[in-house]
Short mmCIF file of C-alpha atoms in Angstrom, two decimals:
data_model
loop_
_atom_site.label_atom_id
_atom_site.label_comp_id
_atom_site.label_asym_id
_atom_site.label_seq_id
_atom_site.Cartn_x
_atom_site.Cartn_y
_atom_site.Cartn_z
CA UNK A 15 0.00 0.17 -0.04
CA UNK A 16 1.27 3.28 -1.00
CA UNK A 17 1.28 6.40 1.15
CA UNK A 18 -0.84 9.65 0.61
CA UNK A 19 2.60 11.22 0.55
CA UNK A 20 3.26 9.09 -2.83
CA UNK A 21 0.24 9.67 -4.41
CA UNK A 22 -0.30 13.61 -3.48
CA UNK A 23 3.31 14.06 -5.08
CA UNK A 24 2.92 12.04 -8.01
CA UNK A 25 -0.54 12.06 -9.15
CA UNK A 26 -1.94 15.27 -7.23
CA UNK A 27 -3.87 16.51 -10.43
CA UNK A 28 -5.48 12.77 -10.90
CA UNK A 29 -7.13 12.53 -6.99
CA UNK A 30 -10.72 13.66 -7.61
CA UNK A 31 -12.36 12.61 -4.32
CA UNK A 32 -10.74 11.50 -0.54
CA UNK A 33 -12.60 9.17 1.66
CA UNK A 34 -12.00 9.23 5.77
CA UNK A 35 -13.72 7.65 8.86
CA UNK A 36 -13.98 7.04 12.34
CA UNK A 37 -11.68 9.87 13.35
CA UNK A 38 -13.47 10.05 17.01
CA UNK A 39 -12.03 13.66 17.40
CA UNK A 40 -12.84 15.24 20.88
CA UNK A 41 -11.17 17.67 23.28
CA UNK A 42 -9.13 14.30 24.68
CA UNK A 43 -7.70 13.99 21.11
CA UNK A 44 -5.70 17.07 20.51
CA UNK A 45 -3.10 14.74 18.19
CA UNK A 46 -5.63 13.07 16.14
CA UNK A 47 -7.13 16.81 15.84
CA UNK A 48 -3.64 18.71 14.66
CA UNK A 49 -3.33 15.15 12.23
CA UNK A 50 -6.69 15.68 10.61
CA UNK A 51 -5.83 19.42 9.94
CA UNK A 52 -2.82 18.29 8.35
CA UNK A 53 -4.44 16.18 6.13
CA UNK A 54 -6.75 19.24 5.00
CA UNK A 55 -3.92 21.33 4.69
CA UNK A 56 -2.12 18.66 2.13
CA UNK A 57 -5.75 18.35 0.36
CA UNK A 58 -5.77 21.95 -0.36
CA UNK A 59 -3.34 22.22 -2.75
CA UNK A 60 -4.50 18.99 -4.77
CA UNK A 61 -5.68 21.08 -7.99
CA UNK A 62 -8.46 18.59 -9.12
CA UNK A 63 -9.98 17.56 -5.73
CA UNK A 64 -13.73 17.90 -6.14
CA UNK A 65 -14.91 16.57 -2.99
CA UNK A 66 -14.06 14.91 0.78
CA UNK A 67 -16.39 12.27 2.40
CA UNK A 68 -16.12 11.90 6.12
CA UNK A 69 -18.14 8.30 6.45
CA UNK A 70 -19.09 8.62 10.19
CA UNK A 71 -17.72 8.88 13.57
CA UNK A 72 -15.63 12.21 12.52
CA UNK A 73 -16.53 13.21 16.26
CA UNK A 74 -16.63 11.29 19.60
CA UNK A 75 -19.35 10.93 21.48
CA UNK A 76 -21.07 13.92 19.90
CA UNK A 77 -24.47 15.01 21.96
CA UNK A 78 -25.55 17.86 20.00
CA UNK A 79 -24.27 20.82 18.06
CA UNK A 80 -25.68 23.09 20.57
CA UNK A 81 -22.31 22.03 22.53
CA UNK A 82 -20.45 24.24 20.08
CA UNK A 83 -23.13 26.59 18.49
CA UNK A 84 -24.58 27.97 21.69
CA UNK A 85 -21.07 29.57 22.80
CA UNK A 86 -20.53 33.20 22.80
CA UNK A 87 -17.26 33.86 20.16
CA UNK A 88 -14.93 34.35 23.07
CA UNK A 89 -15.58 30.52 24.24
CA UNK A 90 -15.51 29.52 20.36
CA UNK A 91 -11.87 30.99 19.82
CA UNK A 92 -10.74 28.67 22.65
CA UNK A 93 -12.78 25.47 21.64
CA UNK A 94 -11.10 22.63 20.29
CA UNK A 95 -13.67 22.04 17.60
CA UNK A 96 -12.63 25.70 16.09
CA UNK A 97 -9.12 25.34 14.36
CA UNK A 98 -10.76 21.94 12.89
CA UNK A 99 -13.93 23.49 11.44
CA UNK A 100 -11.45 26.53 9.99
CA UNK A 101 -9.53 24.14 8.16
CA UNK A 102 -12.55 22.29 6.68
CA UNK A 103 -13.62 26.09 5.55
CA UNK A 104 -10.35 26.76 3.76
CA UNK A 105 -10.83 23.43 1.95
CA UNK A 106 -14.38 24.48 1.00
CA UNK A 107 -13.19 27.94 0.02
CA UNK A 108 -11.32 26.13 -2.63
CA UNK A 109 -14.66 24.68 -4.09
CA UNK A 110 -14.26 21.33 -2.73
CA UNK A 111 -17.32 19.87 -1.40
CA UNK A 112 -17.32 18.42 2.08
CA UNK A 113 -19.92 16.02 3.10
CA UNK A 114 -20.24 14.26 6.63
CA UNK A 115 -22.32 11.00 7.20
CA UNK A 116 -23.37 9.86 10.48
CA UNK A 117 -21.84 7.12 12.47
CA UNK A 118 -22.54 5.17 15.66
CA UNK A 119 -20.69 7.97 17.92
CA UNK A 120 -21.99 11.05 16.03
CA UNK A 121 -25.47 10.53 14.75
CA UNK A 122 -26.78 13.90 16.51
CA UNK A 123 -24.62 15.90 13.82
CA UNK A 124 -26.64 18.08 11.72
CA UNK A 125 -26.15 20.61 8.99
CA UNK A 126 -26.43 23.55 11.61
CA UNK A 127 -22.87 22.53 12.53
CA UNK A 128 -21.82 21.59 8.83
CA UNK A 129 -22.61 25.17 7.70
CA UNK A 130 -20.12 26.74 9.69
CA UNK A 131 -17.37 25.39 7.52
CA UNK A 132 -19.72 24.89 4.47
CA UNK A 133 -20.46 21.30 4.40
CA UNK A 134 -23.41 19.05 4.24
CA UNK A 135 -24.50 15.96 5.96
CA UNK A 136 -25.31 13.06 3.41
CA UNK A 137 -27.56 10.17 4.62
CA UNK A 138 -26.66 6.51 4.22
CA UNK A 139 -26.28 4.83 1.70
CA UNK A 140 -25.19 7.51 -0.62
CA UNK A 141 -24.38 6.79 -4.19
CA UNK A 142 -21.48 8.11 -6.37
CA UNK A 143 -21.43 7.51 -10.15
CA UNK A 144 -17.88 7.70 -12.37
CA UNK A 145 -17.95 6.70 -15.80
CA UNK A 146 -17.17 3.24 -15.03
CA UNK A 147 -18.19 2.43 -11.49
CA UNK A 148 -21.17 3.10 -9.38
CA UNK A 149 -19.92 3.61 -5.55
CA UNK A 150 -21.99 3.06 -2.48
CA UNK A 151 -21.04 4.97 0.72
CA UNK A 152 -21.93 4.09 4.29
CA UNK A 153 -20.75 4.07 7.72
CA UNK A 154 -20.47 0.42 8.18
CA UNK A 155 -22.41 -0.33 11.19
CA UNK A 156 -25.78 -1.32 9.21
CA UNK A 157 -23.62 -4.22 7.77
CA UNK A 158 -22.77 -6.00 10.99
CA UNK A 159 -26.16 -7.61 11.11
CA UNK A 160 -24.70 -10.45 13.15
CA UNK A 161 -24.83 -8.19 16.11
CA UNK A 162 -28.34 -8.42 16.61
CA UNK A 163 -28.52 -6.66 19.70
CA UNK A 164 -26.42 -3.84 18.42
CA UNK A 165 -28.77 -3.68 15.64
CA UNK A 166 -32.13 -3.50 17.99
CA UNK A 167 -30.09 -0.58 19.93
CA UNK A 168 -29.27 0.99 16.60
CA UNK A 169 -33.15 1.14 15.57
CA UNK A 170 -34.18 2.37 18.73
CA UNK A 171 -31.59 5.35 19.23
CA UNK A 172 -31.50 6.69 15.50
CA UNK A 173 -35.29 6.58 15.26
CA UNK A 174 -36.36 10.71 14.71
CA UNK A 175 -38.62 10.58 17.45
CA UNK A 176 -35.85 9.34 20.01
CA UNK A 177 -33.64 11.61 18.66
CA UNK A 178 -35.93 14.67 18.61
CA UNK A 179 -36.43 13.78 22.40
CA UNK A 180 -32.66 13.31 23.02
CA UNK A 181 -31.62 16.61 21.63
CA UNK A 182 -34.09 18.32 23.88
CA UNK A 183 -32.42 16.63 26.98
CA UNK A 184 -30.18 19.27 29.30
CA UNK A 185 -26.52 19.16 28.26
CA UNK A 186 -25.51 17.55 31.55
CA UNK A 187 -27.77 14.72 30.86
CA UNK A 188 -27.03 14.05 27.24
CA UNK A 189 -23.07 14.26 28.49
CA UNK A 190 -23.57 11.63 30.67
CA UNK A 191 -25.60 9.22 27.91
CA UNK A 192 -23.05 10.20 25.34
CA UNK A 193 -20.44 8.80 27.73
CA UNK A 194 -22.50 5.73 28.71
CA UNK A 195 -22.95 5.03 24.82
CA UNK A 196 -19.11 5.46 24.45
CA UNK A 197 -18.26 3.18 27.35
CA UNK A 198 -20.87 0.62 26.25
CA UNK A 199 -19.23 0.62 22.60
CA UNK A 200 -15.97 0.14 24.18
CA UNK A 201 -17.25 -3.08 26.60
CA UNK A 202 -18.84 -4.39 23.67
CA UNK A 203 -15.59 -4.95 21.46
CA UNK A 204 -13.96 -6.31 24.61
CA UNK A 205 -16.59 -8.67 25.26
CA UNK A 206 -17.97 -9.75 21.90
CA UNK A 207 -16.40 -12.09 19.30
CA UNK A 208 -13.97 -10.79 16.47
CA UNK A 209 -16.77 -12.40 13.74
CA UNK A 210 -19.91 -10.94 15.42
CA UNK A 211 -18.50 -7.48 15.25
CA UNK A 212 -17.46 -7.55 11.37
CA UNK A 213 -19.83 -7.13 8.39
CA UNK A 214 -22.25 -10.13 7.48
CA UNK A 215 -21.17 -11.15 4.14
CA UNK A 216 -24.82 -11.81 2.89
CA UNK A 217 -25.76 -8.35 3.96
CA UNK A 218 -22.70 -6.92 1.97
CA UNK A 219 -24.16 -8.80 -1.15
CA UNK A 220 -27.36 -7.52 -0.75
CA UNK A 221 -25.88 -3.80 -0.32
CA UNK A 222 -23.92 -4.47 -3.30
CA UNK A 223 -26.63 -5.68 -5.46
CA UNK A 224 -26.85 -2.20 -7.28
CA UNK A 225 -23.18 -1.07 -7.09
CA UNK A 226 -19.91 -2.12 -8.03
CA UNK A 227 -17.90 -0.68 -5.25
CA UNK A 228 -18.93 0.06 -1.99
CA UNK A 229 -16.76 2.21 0.86
CA UNK A 230 -17.23 1.92 4.73
CA UNK A 231 -15.46 2.10 7.88
CA UNK A 232 -16.63 1.41 11.28
CA UNK A 233 -15.06 -2.18 12.00
CA UNK A 234 -11.67 -0.68 12.08
CA UNK A 235 -10.46 -3.24 9.65
CA UNK A 236 -8.76 -1.60 6.49
CA UNK A 237 -8.60 -4.10 3.49
CA UNK A 238 -9.49 -4.46 -0.04
CA UNK A 239 -12.06 -7.22 -0.42
CA UNK A 240 -12.72 -8.14 -4.22
CA UNK A 241 -15.99 -9.87 -4.72
CA UNK A 242 -16.21 -11.24 -8.42
CA UNK A 243 -16.52 -8.20 -10.36
CA UNK A 244 -17.35 -6.06 -7.40
CA UNK A 245 -14.69 -4.57 -4.69
CA UNK A 246 -15.45 -3.59 -1.09
CA UNK A 247 -12.95 -1.00 0.39
CA UNK A 248 -12.71 -0.74 4.15
CA UNK A 249 -11.55 2.42 5.51
CA UNK A 250 -9.55 2.57 9.00
CA UNK A 251 -10.00 4.29 12.32
CA UNK A 252 -7.32 6.65 13.17
CA UNK A 253 -5.07 5.51 15.69
CA UNK A 254 -2.35 7.16 17.84
CA UNK A 255 0.44 5.18 19.13
CA UNK A 256 2.11 8.07 21.20
CA UNK A 257 4.42 8.78 18.27
CA UNK A 258 2.70 8.93 15.26
CA UNK A 259 -1.09 9.05 13.82
CA UNK A 260 -1.87 6.91 11.28
CA UNK A 261 -4.75 6.08 9.18
CA UNK A 262 -5.71 4.17 5.71
CA UNK A 263 -7.87 6.43 3.64
CA UNK A 264 -9.66 6.16 0.43
CA UNK A 265 -8.61 8.26 -2.86
CA UNK A 266 -10.58 8.10 -6.08
CA UNK A 267 -8.26 8.11 -8.87
CA UNK A 268 -9.85 7.80 -12.33
CA UNK A 269 -12.50 5.16 -12.12
CA UNK A 270 -10.09 3.12 -9.30
CA UNK A 271 -10.48 3.61 -5.51
CA UNK A 272 -6.97 3.35 -3.59
CA UNK A 273 -6.40 2.82 -0.25
CA UNK A 274 -3.65 5.10 1.06
CA UNK A 275 -1.52 5.21 4.28
CA UNK A 276 -1.63 8.47 5.90
CA UNK A 277 0.82 9.35 8.48
CA UNK A 278 1.29 12.53 10.84
#
């Protein structure tokens, strides 16, 4: 697998779209925030870049846009999210379209926040079309149908009525709920089997019945899976080993989607 630096230096004019997922940015991850800003700065110099897609879990345990939008200008200036939003706005000002998809950690995001940097929320599945390919984008958690308990929870917590009620709770209660959800997710990863936490093959085949490429994240198992004449590309989470931030992201070059290793 080539690095992003390789593609950015050898094929800068051929990169049309970039796909990332599972950054899990928060006040507790300043190094991840800086690494993401570094990537966005790198993307600003790509002459023909048309779009960037964040396929879920951009933010970690996000409990509502009012957490940020209700702040006064002084508080916003000091907030950890402001440099991230401003870097994205710089990219949007270059006429790059910015799209954000909900994940299981940031499903309360709305266009109220994305319009700060000129982006937009997209629902899943979302489709792209190139001359030779039809590409399906999603976060990936809906593909993990072997985990029936999670799918039941997902159907409840993502229901519009539940979400409406959730966003009207006091911030203090939402903050605790957000932390509880994050803790439960971590516990599930530790206690559930490796297989049950991955996608279900039949569900994937059904999802790909009307596309030639599928790009998703969520599982944190980056790979390119060939399925006859169809391809499934799995993006990674962003990892911090204390020295470097690493991730595997997707690049659309022509009609091909490449996984590239990013390091900061």
